[in-house]
XYZ file of C-alpha atoms in Angstrom:
498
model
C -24.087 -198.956 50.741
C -21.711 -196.818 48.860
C -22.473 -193.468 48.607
C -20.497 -192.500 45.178
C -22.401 -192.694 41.734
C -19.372 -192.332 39.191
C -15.269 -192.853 39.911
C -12.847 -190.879 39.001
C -9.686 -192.912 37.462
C -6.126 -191.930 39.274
C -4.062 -191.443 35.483
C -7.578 -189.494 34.284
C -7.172 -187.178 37.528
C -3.624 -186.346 37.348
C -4.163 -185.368 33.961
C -7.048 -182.852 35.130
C -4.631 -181.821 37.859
C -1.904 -180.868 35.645
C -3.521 -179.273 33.319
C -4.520 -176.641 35.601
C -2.432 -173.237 35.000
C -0.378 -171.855 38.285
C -0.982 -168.480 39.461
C 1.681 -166.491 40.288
C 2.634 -166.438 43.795
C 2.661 -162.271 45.055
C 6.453 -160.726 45.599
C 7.748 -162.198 48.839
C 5.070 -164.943 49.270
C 6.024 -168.445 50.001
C 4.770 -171.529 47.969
C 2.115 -173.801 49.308
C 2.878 -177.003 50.403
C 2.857 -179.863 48.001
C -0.379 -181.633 50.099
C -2.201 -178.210 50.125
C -1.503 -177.639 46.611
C -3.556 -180.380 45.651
C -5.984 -180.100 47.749
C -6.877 -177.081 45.992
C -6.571 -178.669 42.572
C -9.033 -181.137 43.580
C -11.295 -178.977 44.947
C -11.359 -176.495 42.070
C -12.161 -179.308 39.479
C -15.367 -180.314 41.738
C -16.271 -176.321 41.696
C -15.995 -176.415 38.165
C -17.681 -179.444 37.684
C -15.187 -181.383 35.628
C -15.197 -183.894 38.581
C -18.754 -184.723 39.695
C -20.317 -184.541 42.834
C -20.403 -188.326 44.511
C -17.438 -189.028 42.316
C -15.000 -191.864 44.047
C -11.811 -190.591 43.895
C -8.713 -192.800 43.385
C -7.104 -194.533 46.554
C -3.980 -192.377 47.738
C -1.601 -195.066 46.987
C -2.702 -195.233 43.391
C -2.839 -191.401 42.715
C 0.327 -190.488 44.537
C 2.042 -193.142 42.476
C 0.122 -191.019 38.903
C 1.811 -187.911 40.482
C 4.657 -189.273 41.563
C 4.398 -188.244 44.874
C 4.074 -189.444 48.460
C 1.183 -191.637 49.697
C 1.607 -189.240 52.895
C 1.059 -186.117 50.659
C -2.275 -187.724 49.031
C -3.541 -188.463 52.789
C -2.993 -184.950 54.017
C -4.654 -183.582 51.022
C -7.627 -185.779 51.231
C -7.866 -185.227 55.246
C -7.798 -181.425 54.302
C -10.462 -181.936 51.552
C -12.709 -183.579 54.006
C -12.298 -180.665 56.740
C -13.340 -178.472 54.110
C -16.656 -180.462 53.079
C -15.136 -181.155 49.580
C -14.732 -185.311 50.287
C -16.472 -187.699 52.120
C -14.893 -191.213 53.582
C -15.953 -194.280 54.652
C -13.682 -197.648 55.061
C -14.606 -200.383 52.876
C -16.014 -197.737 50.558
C -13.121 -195.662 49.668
C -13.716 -191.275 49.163
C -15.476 -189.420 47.029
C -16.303 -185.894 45.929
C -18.622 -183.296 48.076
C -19.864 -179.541 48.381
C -19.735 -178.338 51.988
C -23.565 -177.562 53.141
C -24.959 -174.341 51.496
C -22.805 -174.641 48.815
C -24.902 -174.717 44.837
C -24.439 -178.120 42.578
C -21.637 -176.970 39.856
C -23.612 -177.140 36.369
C -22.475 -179.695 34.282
C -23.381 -177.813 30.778
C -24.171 -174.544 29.828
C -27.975 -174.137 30.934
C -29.244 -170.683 30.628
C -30.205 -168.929 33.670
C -33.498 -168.788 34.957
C -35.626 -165.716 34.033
C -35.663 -164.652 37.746
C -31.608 -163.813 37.681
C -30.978 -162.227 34.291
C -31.567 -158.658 35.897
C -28.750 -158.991 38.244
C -26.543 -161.126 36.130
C -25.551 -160.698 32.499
C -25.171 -164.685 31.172
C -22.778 -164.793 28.519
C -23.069 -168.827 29.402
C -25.343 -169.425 27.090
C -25.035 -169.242 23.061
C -28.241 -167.945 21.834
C -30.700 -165.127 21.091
C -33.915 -163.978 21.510
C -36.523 -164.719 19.139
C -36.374 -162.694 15.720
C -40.145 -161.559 16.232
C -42.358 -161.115 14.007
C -41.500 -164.153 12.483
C -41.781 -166.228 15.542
C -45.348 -165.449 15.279
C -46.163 -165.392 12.027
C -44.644 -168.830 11.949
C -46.805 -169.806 14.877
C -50.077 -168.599 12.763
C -49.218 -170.107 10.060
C -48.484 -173.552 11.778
C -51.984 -173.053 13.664
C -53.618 -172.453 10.151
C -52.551 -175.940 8.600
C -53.007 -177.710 11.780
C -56.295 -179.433 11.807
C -55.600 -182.143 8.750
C -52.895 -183.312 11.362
C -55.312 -182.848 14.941
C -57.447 -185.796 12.669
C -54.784 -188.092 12.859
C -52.778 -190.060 15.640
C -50.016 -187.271 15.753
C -46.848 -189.787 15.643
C -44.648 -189.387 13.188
C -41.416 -190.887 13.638
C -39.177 -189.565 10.925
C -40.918 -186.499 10.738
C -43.960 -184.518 9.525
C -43.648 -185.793 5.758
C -43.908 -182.170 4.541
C -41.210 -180.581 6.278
C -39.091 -184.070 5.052
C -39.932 -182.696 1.567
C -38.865 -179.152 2.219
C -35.260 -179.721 4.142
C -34.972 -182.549 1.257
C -35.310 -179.755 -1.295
C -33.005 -177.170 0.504
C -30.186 -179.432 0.481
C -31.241 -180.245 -2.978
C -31.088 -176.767 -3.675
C -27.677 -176.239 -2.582
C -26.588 -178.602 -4.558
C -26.326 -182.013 -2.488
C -29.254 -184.236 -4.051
C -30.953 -185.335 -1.065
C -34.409 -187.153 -0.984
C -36.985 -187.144 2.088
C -36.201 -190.622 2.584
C -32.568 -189.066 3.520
C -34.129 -186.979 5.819
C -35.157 -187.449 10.289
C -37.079 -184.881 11.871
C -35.333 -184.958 15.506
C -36.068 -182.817 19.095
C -32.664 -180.495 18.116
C -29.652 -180.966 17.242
C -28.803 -182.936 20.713
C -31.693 -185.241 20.065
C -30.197 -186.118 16.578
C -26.734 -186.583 17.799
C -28.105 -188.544 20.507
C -29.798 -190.966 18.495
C -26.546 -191.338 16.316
C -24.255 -192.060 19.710
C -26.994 -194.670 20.982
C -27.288 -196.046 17.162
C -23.109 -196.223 16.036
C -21.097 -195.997 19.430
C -21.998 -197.894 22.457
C -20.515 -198.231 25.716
C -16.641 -197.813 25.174
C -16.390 -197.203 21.436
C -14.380 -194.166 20.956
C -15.740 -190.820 19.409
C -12.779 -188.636 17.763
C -13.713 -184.741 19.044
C -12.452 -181.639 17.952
C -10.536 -180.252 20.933
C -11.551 -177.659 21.816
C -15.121 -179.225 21.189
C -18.785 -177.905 22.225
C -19.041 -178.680 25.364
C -23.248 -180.214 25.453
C -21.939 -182.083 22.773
C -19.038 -183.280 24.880
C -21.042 -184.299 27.809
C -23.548 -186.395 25.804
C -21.092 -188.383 24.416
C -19.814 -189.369 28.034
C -22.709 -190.125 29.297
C -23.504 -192.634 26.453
C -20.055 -194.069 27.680
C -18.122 -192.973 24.638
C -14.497 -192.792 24.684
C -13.457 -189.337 23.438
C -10.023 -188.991 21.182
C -9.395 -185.370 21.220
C -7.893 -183.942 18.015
C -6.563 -180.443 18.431
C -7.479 -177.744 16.198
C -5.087 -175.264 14.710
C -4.264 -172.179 15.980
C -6.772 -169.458 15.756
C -9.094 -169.510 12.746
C -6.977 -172.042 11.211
C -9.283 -174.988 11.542
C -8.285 -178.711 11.031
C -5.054 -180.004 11.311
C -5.484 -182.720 9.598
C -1.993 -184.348 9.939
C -3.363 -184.986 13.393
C -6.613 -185.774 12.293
C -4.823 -188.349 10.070
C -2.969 -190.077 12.737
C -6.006 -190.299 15.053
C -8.438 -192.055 12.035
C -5.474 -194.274 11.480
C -4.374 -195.143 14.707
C -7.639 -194.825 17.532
C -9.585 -196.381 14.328
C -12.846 -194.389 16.267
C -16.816 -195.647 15.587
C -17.466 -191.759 15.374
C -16.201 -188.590 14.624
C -17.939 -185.173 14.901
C -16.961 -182.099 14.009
C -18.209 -178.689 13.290
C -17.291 -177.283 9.749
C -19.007 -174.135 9.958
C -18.086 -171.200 12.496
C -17.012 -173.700 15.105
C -18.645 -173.538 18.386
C -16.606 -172.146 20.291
C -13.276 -171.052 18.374
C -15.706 -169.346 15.089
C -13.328 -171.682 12.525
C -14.327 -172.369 9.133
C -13.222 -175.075 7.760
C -11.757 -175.122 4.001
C -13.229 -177.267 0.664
C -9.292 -178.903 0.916
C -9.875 -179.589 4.919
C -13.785 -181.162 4.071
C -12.640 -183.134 0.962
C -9.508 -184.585 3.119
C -11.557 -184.865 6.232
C -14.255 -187.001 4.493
C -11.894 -188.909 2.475
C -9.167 -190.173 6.010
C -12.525 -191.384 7.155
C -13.950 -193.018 4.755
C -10.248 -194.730 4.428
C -10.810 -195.803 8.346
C -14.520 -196.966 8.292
C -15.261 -194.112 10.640
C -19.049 -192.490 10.379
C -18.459 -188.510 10.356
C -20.838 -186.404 11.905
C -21.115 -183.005 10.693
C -22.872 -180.652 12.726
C -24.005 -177.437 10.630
C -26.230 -175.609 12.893
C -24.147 -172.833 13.022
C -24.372 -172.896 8.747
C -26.129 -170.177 8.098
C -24.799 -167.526 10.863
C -22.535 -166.115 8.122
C -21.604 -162.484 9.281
C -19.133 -161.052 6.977
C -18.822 -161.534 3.276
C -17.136 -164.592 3.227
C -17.539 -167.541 0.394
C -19.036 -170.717 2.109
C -17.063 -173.777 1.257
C -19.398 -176.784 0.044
C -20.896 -178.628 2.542
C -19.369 -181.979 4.052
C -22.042 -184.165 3.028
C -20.778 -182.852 -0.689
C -17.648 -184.859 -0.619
C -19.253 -188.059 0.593
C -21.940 -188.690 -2.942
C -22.763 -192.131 -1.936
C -23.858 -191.160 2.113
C -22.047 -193.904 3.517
C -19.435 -191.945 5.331
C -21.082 -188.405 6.612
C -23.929 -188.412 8.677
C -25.499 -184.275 8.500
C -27.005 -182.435 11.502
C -28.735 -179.867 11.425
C -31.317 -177.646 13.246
C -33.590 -174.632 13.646
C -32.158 -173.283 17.148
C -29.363 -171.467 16.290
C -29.997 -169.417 13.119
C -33.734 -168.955 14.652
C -34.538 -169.749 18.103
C -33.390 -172.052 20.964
C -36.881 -172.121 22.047
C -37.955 -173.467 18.436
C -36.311 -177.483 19.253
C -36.565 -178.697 15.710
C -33.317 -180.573 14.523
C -32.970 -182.999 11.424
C -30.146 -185.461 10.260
C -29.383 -186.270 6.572
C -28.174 -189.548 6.110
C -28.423 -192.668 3.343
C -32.140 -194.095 3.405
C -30.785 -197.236 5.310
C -29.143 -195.353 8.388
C -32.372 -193.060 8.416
C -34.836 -196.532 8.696
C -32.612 -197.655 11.693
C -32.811 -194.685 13.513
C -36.114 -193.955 13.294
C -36.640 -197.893 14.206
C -34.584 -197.005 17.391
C -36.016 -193.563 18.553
C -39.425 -195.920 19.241
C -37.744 -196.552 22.583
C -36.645 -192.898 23.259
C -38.965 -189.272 22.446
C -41.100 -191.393 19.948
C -41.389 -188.491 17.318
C -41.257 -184.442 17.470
C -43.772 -181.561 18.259
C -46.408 -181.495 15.043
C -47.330 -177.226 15.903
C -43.344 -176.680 16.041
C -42.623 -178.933 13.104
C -45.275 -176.707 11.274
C -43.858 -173.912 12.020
C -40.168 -174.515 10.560
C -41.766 -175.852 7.595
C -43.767 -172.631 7.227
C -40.803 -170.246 7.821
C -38.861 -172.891 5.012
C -41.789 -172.305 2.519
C -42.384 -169.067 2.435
C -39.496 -167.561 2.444
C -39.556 -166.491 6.151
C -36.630 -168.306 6.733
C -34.358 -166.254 5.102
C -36.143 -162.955 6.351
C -35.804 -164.103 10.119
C -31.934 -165.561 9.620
C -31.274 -162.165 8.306
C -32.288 -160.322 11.102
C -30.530 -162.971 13.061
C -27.069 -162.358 11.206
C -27.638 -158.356 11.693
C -28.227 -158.879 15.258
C -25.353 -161.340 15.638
C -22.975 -159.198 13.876
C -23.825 -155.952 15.681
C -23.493 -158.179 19.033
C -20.033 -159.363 18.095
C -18.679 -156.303 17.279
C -19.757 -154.366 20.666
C -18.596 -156.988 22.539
C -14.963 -157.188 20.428
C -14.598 -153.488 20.904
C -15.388 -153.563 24.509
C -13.126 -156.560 25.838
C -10.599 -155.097 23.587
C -11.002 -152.022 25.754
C -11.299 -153.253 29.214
C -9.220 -156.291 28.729
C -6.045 -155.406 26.459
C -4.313 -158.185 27.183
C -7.041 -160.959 26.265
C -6.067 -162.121 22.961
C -8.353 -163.624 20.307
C -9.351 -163.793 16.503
C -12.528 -162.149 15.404
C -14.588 -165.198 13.358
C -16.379 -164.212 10.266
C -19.471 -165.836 11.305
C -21.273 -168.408 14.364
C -22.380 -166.446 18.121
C -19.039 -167.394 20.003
C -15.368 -165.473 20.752
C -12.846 -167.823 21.897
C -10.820 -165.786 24.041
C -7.372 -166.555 25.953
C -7.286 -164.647 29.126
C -3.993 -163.596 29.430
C -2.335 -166.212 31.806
C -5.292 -166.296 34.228
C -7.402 -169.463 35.326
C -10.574 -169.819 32.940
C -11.770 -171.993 36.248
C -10.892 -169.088 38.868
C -12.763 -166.336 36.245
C -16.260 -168.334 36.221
C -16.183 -168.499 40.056
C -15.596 -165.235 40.358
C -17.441 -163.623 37.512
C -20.335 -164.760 39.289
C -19.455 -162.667 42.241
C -19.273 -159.586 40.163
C -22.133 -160.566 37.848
C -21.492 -161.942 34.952
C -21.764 -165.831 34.000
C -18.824 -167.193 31.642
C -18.185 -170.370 30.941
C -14.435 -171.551 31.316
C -12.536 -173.144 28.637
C -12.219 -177.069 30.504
C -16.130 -177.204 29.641
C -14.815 -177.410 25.658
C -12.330 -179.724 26.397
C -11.279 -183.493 27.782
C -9.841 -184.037 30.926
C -9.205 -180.746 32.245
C -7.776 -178.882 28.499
C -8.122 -174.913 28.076
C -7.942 -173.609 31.236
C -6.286 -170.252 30.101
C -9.281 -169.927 28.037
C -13.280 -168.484 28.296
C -15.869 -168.464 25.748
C -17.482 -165.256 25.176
C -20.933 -165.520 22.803
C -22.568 -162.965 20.845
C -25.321 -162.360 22.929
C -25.701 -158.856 24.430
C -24.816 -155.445 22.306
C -24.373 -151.885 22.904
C -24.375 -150.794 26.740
C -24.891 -154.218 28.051
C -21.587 -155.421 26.380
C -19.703 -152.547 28.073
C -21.220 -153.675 31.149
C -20.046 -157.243 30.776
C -16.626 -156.389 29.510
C -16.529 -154.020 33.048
C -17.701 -157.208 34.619
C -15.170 -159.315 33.176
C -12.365 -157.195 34.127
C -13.274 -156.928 37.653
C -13.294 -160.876 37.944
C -9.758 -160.975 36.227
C -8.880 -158.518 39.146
C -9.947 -160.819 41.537
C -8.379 -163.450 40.010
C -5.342 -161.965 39.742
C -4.915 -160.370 42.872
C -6.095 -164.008 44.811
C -9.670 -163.899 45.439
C -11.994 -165.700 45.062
C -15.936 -166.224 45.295
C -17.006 -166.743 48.285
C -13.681 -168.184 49.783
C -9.723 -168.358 49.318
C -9.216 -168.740 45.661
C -8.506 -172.285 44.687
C -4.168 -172.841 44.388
C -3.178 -174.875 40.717
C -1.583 -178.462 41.754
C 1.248 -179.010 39.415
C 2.783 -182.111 39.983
């Protein structure tokens, strides 16, 4: 019986391979060999987890013919990845992907670390902040308070308490969108609600157009639905969408889906323009693709900045742009209330199909939101939430800025994340070793497909005052290591470039 779980295609590998940055080679050292070269490319991809564990790698006749190299400089490299522990053979069953005994799983995402490591590591991995108490509570109390009408009934309500239908109804209302609460799904988060979309719109092998870079959750979902992501670069910096490209993607991939993130775009902080939304909404409505707008990050507005319309605004009828949006970002992670805003029609069928999925969402935490929405403790807590956010953003600018000069990056008026590009060095090779110094960064593959950003981390706004010193200290000591060729734990990884 085979013992890989996923393969890995030979032209999708070489493209992972190559777009891995070199690192300069010290004065007066020789080059690697070409076999040992990509050894280490391989290897590095399964420590960063952009090749799975158990993943059947390509046979070496196929791959050397994607890199256009030797069959006999595949073999060596794959006899050199199994001495290492990295790959695993039998015949009849081809090789796939390993971690030598003692060595931890690669994570896949961007989980937070467990509470029993963040006093030795600061985890910039994960985009979100603590509770903005006492409104956490209050809302709790409040919930608790209108409970029991709800304890007397069977508790299942697929599309969502009607109440809190009624109040997100009215805030989009209010912004000027009319929106009813038949427009309106009550999901587990935003990932439950795009999940329900993927599963609904885009089944195995229809292709999703993604922002690249993307967020990366987001990005991993969609693959493991068995979507077939389009990447469609963003402009440079704060620019946003280019939508020439976006154009020529609509017209020519013709995708099911498309998702994007309009507001402070996780990770590069981007806000998208009214000329951008309006052009977006109309090249897909012109190539029958379903847009899915993510706006969790709507309301993290941290400089005075006018806030274009929102997408759904350009799309009146609802048949084109499909809304997300949720409670964990501009309150609490822990809080896993999401919603989507759709036309009545697309809201009946996906509350038909979430029957054989979570069934419905939490009544206390629905409560809760709903409170916060009504009596104005919403805006009270997302204030506090901006303040803190801001105040974060700006220690941590002024202390990369000091520690790591030659980082470049644009400051975003609003969102928690700094897209950062690191100066030539390996976002890969930083993440290995940051967590040998201390400090947990995510590198920029994770926001990409097939193996994009490498010369890039993401950098949230998640710690202030002396612990953002501390973690720009951090990060320059793994950009040391990285530069001067170590690694965690081992020989740093050498780039393949074919």
């Amino acid at each position: 019986m085979a013992q890989w779980t996923s393969t890995v295609g030979a032209a999708q590998l070489a493209r992972q391979l190559r777009a891995q940055q070199p690192r300069p080679l010290p004065p007066g050292s020789r080059k690697p060999p070409a076999y040992r070269a990509l050894a280490d490319g391989v290897r590095l991809l399964v420590l960063e987890g952009r090749v799975p564990v158990a993943a059947r790698l390509p046979a070496e006749r196929e791959l050397a013919l994607a890199l256009a190299l030797s069959r006999t400089t595949v073999a060596a490299a794959y006899e050199a990845l199994r001495t290492e522990g990295f790959l695993e053979s039998r015949r009849g069953a081809g090789s796939w992907t390993a971690v030598p005994a003692g060595n931890p799983l690669p994570a896949r995402g961007l989980e937070p670390l467990p509470p029993e490591s963040l006093g030795s590591m600061i985890d910039l991995g994960c985009a979100s902040l603590p509770a903005p108490e006492p409104w956490l509570t209050r809302a709790v109390r409040g919930a608790l308070e209108e409970l029991p009408p709800y304890a007397h009934t069977h508790g299942d309500y697929p599309a969502g308490l009607p109440a809190l239908r009624q109040t997100i109804a009215d805030r989009y209302t209010g912004s000027g969108v009319p929106t009813m609460p038949e427009q309106i799904m009550v999901t587990t988060g935003a990932m439950g609600a795009i999940d329900a979309i993927c599963h609904l719109f885009a089944g195995r092998g229809e292709r999703i157009a993604v922002e690249s870079p993307s967020y990366a959750n987001i990005l991993q979902l969609m693959k493991e639905v068995g979507a077939r992501l389009v990447p469609v670069a963003m402009e440079e910096g704060l620019g946003g969408w280019d939508m020439n490209r976006w154009r020529q993607v609509l017209r020519d991939a013709a995708p099911r889906l498309a998702y994007v993130v309009a507001d402070f775009h996780n990770p590069t902080g981007a806000l998208a323009d009214e000329r951008q939304r309006r052009a977006l909404v109309e090249a897909a409505r012109s190539a029958g693709t379903v847009l899915i707008a993510d706006e969790t990050m709507s309301e993290l507005r941290l400089d005075a900045v006018d806030m274009p319309r929102r997408v759904c605004a350009f799309d009146p009828a609802g048949s084109t742009v499909l809304t997300v949006g949720s409670a964990s970002k501009a309150f609490w992670a822990g809080m896993r209330i999401g919603w989507v805003r759709a036309a009545p029609d697309v809201i009946r069928s996906l509350v038909a199909a979430r029957a054989y999925a979570d069934m419905g969402t939490p009544v206390l935490e629905q409560l809760a939101v709903n409170w916060l929405m009504r009596t104005g403790g919403w805006e009270e807590a997302v204030a506090l939430r901006r303040g803190q956010a801001r105040e974060n953003r700006d220690a941590l600018v002024r202390a990369v800025r000091k520690e790591l000069p030659e980082w470049e990056f644009e400051v975003p008026h609003g969102g928690l994340t700094l897209w950062v590009r690191t100066g030539g060095l390996s976002g890969s090779r930083l993440a290995v070793a940051g967590e040998r110094v201390g400090v947990r960064v995510p590198s920029g593959p994770r926001f990409g497909v097939d193996g994009a950003f490498e010369g890039y981390v993401r950098l949230p706004f998640t710690v202030g005052g002396p612990v953002a010193d501390e973690a720009a200290v951090r990060l320059a000591a793994a950009a040391e290591l990285v530069g001067s060729g170590a690694a965690a734990g081992a020989e740093a990884p050498r780039t393949f470039v074919a």
